[in-house]
C-alpha cells in the first residue's frame, strides 16, 4: 500500500503541530516582505539620523568665499561635505533670500556658518528651514528681527571700520546705488592686522564691495532664537567691536569662544574656527540621532528593517526546522511503538 507522506501524517495525527509549523513558516516568509519596505539603500526610519551634516560657509563684506579655504581644507580632511556659496552683498533681504534658496537644495542636516556680515545673512536665511541644525558666527553680526546693522554696529565702541570706508557710486540696469570699499591703505589695520602686509595688499585689491543699503535694511528674521548657535569672538577685531560680538553671543545664548584674532579669524586662526564648527556639527549629529531614536521608540517591532530583519528571518527558519524535526521524531517513536513484531500484522489490520 502507499505510505502517507510525513506532512499527511502530521496533519492527520498532530493537527496542533501542523498549526505551529504553519505559523512559523508564515513568519519566515513574511519577514523579507516587510524588510524590503523601505527605500533602497536605507535601513528604515529617519534616513538622516546620525548623518554627518553638510557645512555651509557664508562670507561677509569686502571678501569672497576664498577666505574660508583653510577651514574648508580641514573640514574636507575630516570627511565633511562643504559648500561656500557666493554672498551677493547687494542687501540684507536679497542676500538672505539667495542663501536660503541655496540651503533648500541641500538634503540632510546642515551646519550654517557666517563671517562678519555673513552672520546677519545666515540669521535670516536659516529661518524656517528644519534642516539647519546649528548656526556658527565668526566675528559676526547677529541681529535680531527688525534690527538695522548700521545702528547695531554703533552700539559699542571699538570698531574702526566706518572712517576706513570709501563710498563709491555705481549704476546698474535697474538703477543707481552706493558701494562701500575699505580704503587699501587702511585695509590691513582695520580688517586683517594679524596677516602679512603682502597678503592684505592682495586682499584689498580683490575685495568685493557691499551695497551701502545692506547697513540700512531691517533684518527679516533671527534664526538664532530657535536654532542652537556657536560664536567666536575675535578679541583684536577692529571691524566689528569685540564687545558687540560678546553681547550678541550672550543674548543668543551661544556656545562662545574668544581668541586673540583680527576680524578674519577663519584665515589667521583656521584651526580654532574649524574646531568650533566641528563642535557645532557634532552636536547637530547627536541631536538628529537622539531625535530619531525617540521617534522610533514607539514603532511596532515589524517596522524595523535591515540586518535585524535578516536575523529574525534566520531565527524563523531555524524554529521551523526545529518543529519539523521534533514532529518527525514523534512520528517515528509512535510508529515503532505501534508496529507489531509479526511482519504480516499490518495486513491483518
CSV table of C-alpha atoms in Angstrom, one decimal:
chain,number,residue,atom,x,y,z
A,1,UNK,CA,0.0,0.0,0.0
A,2,UNK,CA,1.1,3.6,-0.5
A,3,UNK,CA,2.5,5.1,2.7
A,4,UNK,CA,1.3,8.6,3.6
A,5,UNK,CA,3.8,11.4,3.5
A,6,UNK,CA,5.3,12.9,6.6
A,7,UNK,CA,3.2,16.0,6.0
A,8,UNK,CA,0.0,14.0,5.8
A,9,UNK,CA,0.8,12.1,9.0
A,10,UNK,CA,1.5,15.5,10.7
A,11,UNK,CA,-1.9,16.9,9.5
A,12,UNK,CA,-3.8,13.7,10.5
A,13,UNK,CA,-2.2,12.8,13.8
A,14,UNK,CA,-0.8,16.1,15.1
A,15,UNK,CA,-3.0,18.9,14.0
A,16,UNK,CA,-1.6,21.1,16.7
A,17,UNK,CA,1.9,20.6,15.4
A,18,UNK,CA,0.8,21.4,11.9
A,19,UNK,CA,-0.6,24.7,13.0
A,20,UNK,CA,2.7,25.5,14.8
A,21,UNK,CA,4.7,24.7,11.6
A,22,UNK,CA,2.3,26.8,9.5
A,23,UNK,CA,2.6,29.8,11.9
A,24,UNK,CA,6.4,29.6,11.9
A,25,UNK,CA,6.5,29.2,8.1
A,26,UNK,CA,4.3,32.2,7.6
A,27,UNK,CA,6.6,34.3,9.9
A,28,UNK,CA,9.6,33.1,7.9
A,29,UNK,CA,8.1,34.2,4.6
A,30,UNK,CA,6.7,37.4,5.9
A,31,UNK,CA,9.9,38.8,7.3
A,32,UNK,CA,11.6,39.5,3.9
A,33,UNK,CA,8.4,41.2,2.7
A,34,UNK,CA,8.5,44.0,5.3
A,35,UNK,CA,12.2,44.0,5.5
A,36,UNK,CA,12.3,45.5,2.0
A,37,UNK,CA,9.5,48.0,2.6
A,38,UNK,CA,11.9,51.0,2.9
A,39,UNK,CA,13.6,52.8,0.1
A,40,UNK,CA,16.6,51.0,-1.5
A,41,UNK,CA,19.8,51.5,0.4
A,42,UNK,CA,18.1,52.7,3.6
A,43,UNK,CA,17.5,50.9,6.9
A,44,UNK,CA,14.1,52.4,7.5
A,45,UNK,CA,13.1,55.3,9.8
A,46,UNK,CA,14.7,58.7,9.5
A,47,UNK,CA,17.4,58.3,6.9
A,48,UNK,CA,19.2,61.5,8.2
A,49,UNK,CA,19.6,60.1,11.7
A,50,UNK,CA,23.2,60.4,12.8
A,51,UNK,CA,24.2,61.6,9.3
A,52,UNK,CA,27.2,63.9,9.1
A,53,UNK,CA,25.9,67.4,8.3
A,54,UNK,CA,26.8,69.4,5.3
A,55,UNK,CA,28.7,72.5,6.3
A,56,UNK,CA,27.8,75.7,4.5
A,57,UNK,CA,30.1,78.7,4.9
A,58,UNK,CA,28.9,82.2,4.1
A,59,UNK,CA,31.5,85.0,3.7
A,60,UNK,CA,31.0,88.6,4.6
A,61,UNK,CA,31.6,92.0,3.1
A,62,UNK,CA,34.9,93.1,1.4
A,63,UNK,CA,35.8,89.4,0.8
A,64,UNK,CA,34.8,86.3,-1.1
A,65,UNK,CA,34.5,82.6,-0.3
A,66,UNK,CA,38.2,82.0,-0.6
A,67,UNK,CA,38.6,83.4,2.9
A,68,UNK,CA,37.3,80.1,4.1
A,69,UNK,CA,39.9,78.0,2.3
A,70,UNK,CA,41.9,77.0,5.3
A,71,UNK,CA,38.7,75.9,7.1
A,72,UNK,CA,37.4,74.0,4.1
A,73,UNK,CA,40.6,72.0,3.7
A,74,UNK,CA,40.4,70.9,7.3
A,75,UNK,CA,36.7,70.0,7.2
A,76,UNK,CA,37.2,68.1,4.0
A,77,UNK,CA,40.0,66.2,5.5
A,78,UNK,CA,37.6,65.2,8.3
A,79,UNK,CA,35.2,63.9,5.6
A,80,UNK,CA,32.6,66.7,5.7
A,81,UNK,CA,30.8,67.9,2.6
A,82,UNK,CA,31.4,71.6,2.5
A,83,UNK,CA,29.8,74.3,0.4
A,84,UNK,CA,30.9,78.0,0.3
A,85,UNK,CA,28.4,79.8,-1.9
A,86,UNK,CA,28.9,83.4,-3.1
A,87,UNK,CA,27.2,86.1,-0.9
A,88,UNK,CA,25.9,88.7,-3.4
A,89,UNK,CA,26.5,91.6,-0.9
A,90,UNK,CA,23.6,93.6,-2.5
A,91,UNK,CA,21.3,94.0,0.5
A,92,UNK,CA,20.4,92.0,3.6
A,93,UNK,CA,16.9,91.0,2.4
A,94,UNK,CA,18.0,89.9,-1.1
A,95,UNK,CA,21.2,88.3,0.1
A,96,UNK,CA,19.5,86.2,2.8
A,97,UNK,CA,16.8,85.2,0.2
A,98,UNK,CA,19.5,84.0,-2.1
A,99,UNK,CA,21.4,82.0,0.5
A,100,UNK,CA,18.0,80.5,1.7
A,101,UNK,CA,17.5,79.2,-1.8
A,102,UNK,CA,20.9,77.5,-1.8
A,103,UNK,CA,20.1,75.8,1.5
A,104,UNK,CA,16.8,74.5,0.1
A,105,UNK,CA,18.7,72.4,-2.4
A,106,UNK,CA,20.8,70.6,0.3
A,107,UNK,CA,19.5,67.3,1.5
A,108,UNK,CA,20.0,66.3,5.1
A,109,UNK,CA,21.2,68.2,8.2
A,110,UNK,CA,23.1,71.5,7.7
A,111,UNK,CA,25.6,73.4,9.9
A,112,UNK,CA,25.5,77.0,8.7
A,113,UNK,CA,28.4,79.4,9.4
A,114,UNK,CA,28.7,83.1,8.7
A,115,UNK,CA,31.6,85.5,9.0
A,116,UNK,CA,31.1,89.2,9.7
A,117,UNK,CA,28.1,90.5,7.6
A,118,UNK,CA,27.6,86.8,6.6
A,119,UNK,CA,26.3,86.3,10.2
A,120,UNK,CA,23.4,88.6,9.6
A,121,UNK,CA,22.7,86.8,6.3
A,122,UNK,CA,22.6,83.3,7.8
A,123,UNK,CA,20.3,84.6,10.7
A,124,UNK,CA,17.6,85.3,8.1
A,125,UNK,CA,18.4,82.6,5.6
A,126,UNK,CA,18.1,79.7,8.1
A,127,UNK,CA,14.7,80.8,9.4
A,128,UNK,CA,12.0,78.2,8.7
A,129,UNK,CA,14.5,75.6,7.3
A,130,UNK,CA,14.3,72.5,9.5
A,131,UNK,CA,17.5,71.1,8.0
A,132,UNK,CA,19.6,73.8,9.6
A,133,UNK,CA,20.6,72.2,12.9
A,134,UNK,CA,23.2,74.7,14.2
A,135,UNK,CA,24.5,78.2,13.4
A,136,UNK,CA,28.1,79.3,13.8
A,137,UNK,CA,29.0,83.0,14.0
A,138,UNK,CA,32.6,84.0,13.4
A,139,UNK,CA,33.4,87.6,14.4
A,140,UNK,CA,29.9,88.3,13.1
A,141,UNK,CA,26.8,90.4,13.2
A,142,UNK,CA,23.9,88.6,14.9
A,143,UNK,CA,20.9,91.0,14.5
A,144,UNK,CA,17.5,90.4,16.0
A,145,UNK,CA,14.5,90.6,13.8
A,146,UNK,CA,13.9,94.2,12.7
A,147,UNK,CA,17.4,95.5,13.8
A,148,UNK,CA,19.5,97.6,11.5
A,149,UNK,CA,23.2,96.7,11.1
A,150,UNK,CA,24.3,100.3,11.0
A,151,UNK,CA,22.7,101.0,14.3
A,152,UNK,CA,23.8,97.7,15.8
A,153,UNK,CA,27.5,98.4,14.8
A,154,UNK,CA,27.4,101.7,16.7
A,155,UNK,CA,26.1,100.1,19.9
A,156,UNK,CA,29.6,99.6,21.3
A,157,UNK,CA,32.9,101.4,20.7
A,158,UNK,CA,35.9,99.7,19.3
A,159,UNK,CA,35.2,99.5,15.5
A,160,UNK,CA,37.4,101.5,13.2
A,161,UNK,CA,35.5,100.4,10.0
A,162,UNK,CA,33.4,103.4,9.4
A,163,UNK,CA,36.2,106.0,8.9
A,164,UNK,CA,38.1,103.5,6.7
A,165,UNK,CA,35.2,103.1,4.2
A,166,UNK,CA,35.3,104.6,0.7
A,167,UNK,CA,31.7,105.1,-0.7
A,168,UNK,CA,31.6,104.6,-4.4
A,169,UNK,CA,28.6,105.2,-6.7
A,170,UNK,CA,27.5,102.5,-9.1
A,171,UNK,CA,24.9,102.1,-11.8
A,172,UNK,CA,23.0,99.0,-13.0
A,173,UNK,CA,20.2,98.5,-15.5
A,174,UNK,CA,17.8,98.7,-12.6
A,175,UNK,CA,19.1,101.9,-11.1
A,176,UNK,CA,21.9,103.6,-9.1
A,177,UNK,CA,23.4,102.9,-5.7
A,178,UNK,CA,26.5,103.2,-3.5
A,179,UNK,CA,29.1,100.5,-2.9
A,180,UNK,CA,31.3,100.5,0.2
A,181,UNK,CA,35.0,99.6,-0.1
A,182,UNK,CA,37.7,99.6,2.6
A,183,UNK,CA,40.5,102.1,1.6
A,184,UNK,CA,43.5,100.0,0.6
A,185,UNK,CA,45.8,101.9,2.9
A,186,UNK,CA,43.6,101.1,5.9
A,187,UNK,CA,42.7,97.5,4.9
A,188,UNK,CA,45.5,95.8,6.8
A,189,UNK,CA,45.0,97.5,10.2
A,190,UNK,CA,41.2,97.6,10.0
A,191,UNK,CA,40.4,94.2,8.5
A,192,UNK,CA,43.3,91.8,8.9
A,193,UNK,CA,46.0,93.1,11.2
A,194,UNK,CA,47.4,89.7,12.0
A,195,UNK,CA,48.1,88.7,8.4
A,196,UNK,CA,51.2,89.7,6.4
A,197,UNK,CA,51.0,93.0,4.7
A,198,UNK,CA,51.7,91.4,1.3
A,199,UNK,CA,48.7,89.2,1.8
A,200,UNK,CA,46.4,92.0,2.8
A,201,UNK,CA,47.5,94.1,-0.1
A,202,UNK,CA,46.2,91.4,-2.4
A,203,UNK,CA,43.0,91.1,-0.4
A,204,UNK,CA,42.5,94.8,-0.6
A,205,UNK,CA,42.9,94.8,-4.4
A,206,UNK,CA,40.5,91.9,-4.8
A,207,UNK,CA,37.9,93.0,-2.2
A,208,UNK,CA,34.2,92.7,-3.1
A,209,UNK,CA,32.3,95.8,-2.1
A,210,UNK,CA,29.0,95.7,-0.2
A,211,UNK,CA,26.0,97.9,-1.1
A,212,UNK,CA,25.5,100.6,1.5
A,213,UNK,CA,21.8,99.6,1.7
A,214,UNK,CA,22.8,96.4,3.5
A,215,UNK,CA,23.5,98.6,6.6
A,216,UNK,CA,20.1,100.2,6.5
A,217,UNK,CA,18.0,97.2,5.8
A,218,UNK,CA,16.0,95.7,8.7
A,219,UNK,CA,16.8,92.1,9.5
A,220,UNK,CA,14.0,89.9,8.2
A,221,UNK,CA,14.4,87.2,10.9
A,222,UNK,CA,16.6,85.9,13.7
A,223,UNK,CA,17.1,82.2,13.4
A,224,UNK,CA,19.4,82.0,16.4
A,225,UNK,CA,16.2,82.4,18.5
A,226,UNK,CA,15.2,78.8,17.6
A,227,UNK,CA,18.4,77.2,16.4
A,228,UNK,CA,21.4,76.4,18.6
A,229,UNK,CA,24.3,78.7,17.9
A,230,UNK,CA,28.0,78.9,18.4
A,231,UNK,CA,30.0,82.1,18.4
A,232,UNK,CA,33.7,83.1,18.1
A,233,UNK,CA,34.7,86.5,19.5
A,234,UNK,CA,37.8,88.0,17.9
A,235,UNK,CA,39.3,90.0,20.7
A,236,UNK,CA,41.5,92.1,18.4
A,237,UNK,CA,38.7,92.8,15.9
A,238,UNK,CA,38.7,96.4,14.6
A,239,UNK,CA,35.9,95.9,12.1
A,240,UNK,CA,33.2,94.8,14.5
A,241,UNK,CA,33.7,95.8,18.1
A,242,UNK,CA,34.5,92.7,20.3
A,243,UNK,CA,32.1,93.9,23.0
A,244,UNK,CA,29.3,93.8,20.4
A,245,UNK,CA,30.3,90.2,19.5
A,246,UNK,CA,30.2,89.2,23.1
A,247,UNK,CA,26.9,91.0,23.8
A,248,UNK,CA,25.3,89.3,20.7
A,249,UNK,CA,26.5,85.9,21.7
A,250,UNK,CA,25.3,86.3,25.3
A,251,UNK,CA,21.9,87.5,24.0
A,252,UNK,CA,21.6,84.5,21.8
A,253,UNK,CA,22.8,82.0,24.4
A,254,UNK,CA,25.5,80.9,22.1
A,255,UNK,CA,28.4,78.5,22.9
A,256,UNK,CA,31.1,81.0,22.8
A,257,UNK,CA,34.9,81.0,22.5
A,258,UNK,CA,37.3,84.0,22.4
A,259,UNK,CA,40.6,84.1,20.7
A,260,UNK,CA,43.3,86.8,20.0
A,261,UNK,CA,42.5,87.4,16.4
A,262,UNK,CA,41.8,90.2,13.9
A,263,UNK,CA,38.4,90.3,12.1
A,264,UNK,CA,39.4,87.5,9.7
A,265,UNK,CA,39.7,84.7,12.3
A,266,UNK,CA,39.0,82.0,9.7
A,267,UNK,CA,42.1,83.0,7.8
A,268,UNK,CA,44.5,83.7,10.7
A,269,UNK,CA,43.2,81.0,13.0
A,270,UNK,CA,41.6,78.3,10.8
A,271,UNK,CA,42.2,75.6,13.5
A,272,UNK,CA,40.2,77.5,16.1
A,273,UNK,CA,37.3,78.2,13.7
A,274,UNK,CA,37.3,74.6,12.4
A,275,UNK,CA,37.1,73.3,15.9
A,276,UNK,CA,34.1,75.5,16.6
A,277,UNK,CA,32.4,74.2,13.5
A,278,UNK,CA,33.2,70.6,14.4
A,279,UNK,CA,31.7,71.2,17.8
A,280,UNK,CA,28.5,72.5,16.2
A,281,UNK,CA,28.5,69.7,13.7
A,282,UNK,CA,29.0,67.0,16.4
A,283,UNK,CA,26.1,68.4,18.5
A,284,UNK,CA,24.0,68.5,15.3
A,285,UNK,CA,24.6,64.8,14.6
A,286,UNK,CA,24.0,63.8,18.1
A,287,UNK,CA,20.7,65.8,18.2
A,288,UNK,CA,19.5,64.2,15.0
A,289,UNK,CA,20.3,60.7,16.2
A,290,UNK,CA,18.6,61.3,19.5
A,291,UNK,CA,15.5,62.7,17.9
A,292,UNK,CA,15.4,59.7,15.5
A,293,UNK,CA,15.8,57.2,18.4
A,294,UNK,CA,12.9,59.0,20.3
A,295,UNK,CA,10.7,58.9,17.3
A,296,UNK,CA,11.3,55.2,16.6
A,297,UNK,CA,10.9,54.1,20.2
A,298,UNK,CA,7.1,53.8,19.8
A,299,UNK,CA,7.2,51.9,16.5
A,300,UNK,CA,6.0,48.3,16.2
A,301,UNK,CA,8.8,45.7,16.1
A,302,UNK,CA,7.9,44.8,12.5
A,303,UNK,CA,8.7,48.3,11.4
A,304,UNK,CA,12.4,47.6,11.8
A,305,UNK,CA,14.4,46.6,8.7
A,306,UNK,CA,17.9,45.8,7.5
A,307,UNK,CA,20.3,43.3,9.2
A,308,UNK,CA,17.9,42.8,12.1
A,309,UNK,CA,15.3,41.6,9.7
A,310,UNK,CA,17.7,39.1,8.2
A,311,UNK,CA,18.5,37.8,11.7
A,312,UNK,CA,14.8,37.4,12.5
A,313,UNK,CA,14.2,35.6,9.2
A,314,UNK,CA,17.0,33.2,10.1
A,315,UNK,CA,15.6,32.6,13.5
A,316,UNK,CA,12.2,31.9,11.9
A,317,UNK,CA,13.8,29.3,9.6
A,318,UNK,CA,15.6,27.6,12.5
A,319,UNK,CA,12.4,27.5,14.5
A,320,UNK,CA,10.5,25.9,11.6
A,321,UNK,CA,13.2,23.3,11.1
A,322,UNK,CA,13.2,22.5,14.8
A,323,UNK,CA,9.4,22.0,14.9
A,324,UNK,CA,9.5,19.8,11.8
A,325,UNK,CA,12.4,17.7,13.2
A,326,UNK,CA,10.5,17.3,16.5
A,327,UNK,CA,7.4,16.2,14.7
A,328,UNK,CA,9.3,13.7,12.7
A,329,UNK,CA,10.8,12.2,15.8
A,330,UNK,CA,7.4,11.9,17.4
A,331,UNK,CA,6.1,10.1,14.4
A,332,UNK,CA,9.0,7.7,14.3
A,333,UNK,CA,8.6,6.9,18.0
A,334,UNK,CA,4.9,6.3,17.7
A,335,UNK,CA,5.3,4.1,14.6
A,336,UNK,CA,7.9,1.9,16.3
A,337,UNK,CA,5.8,1.6,19.4
A,338,UNK,CA,2.7,0.7,17.5
A,339,UNK,CA,4.3,-1.7,15.0
A,340,UNK,CA,3.8,-5.5,16.0
A,341,UNK,CA,6.6,-8.0,15.7
A,342,UNK,CA,4.7,-10.1,13.1
A,343,UNK,CA,5.6,-8.8,9.7
A,344,UNK,CA,2.1,-9.6,8.4
A,345,UNK,CA,0.4,-7.8,11.2
A,346,UNK,CA,-0.2,-4.8,9.0
A,347,UNK,CA,-2.1,-6.9,6.5
A,348,UNK,CA,-4.2,-8.4,9.2
A,349,UNK,CA,-5.1,-5.0,10.5
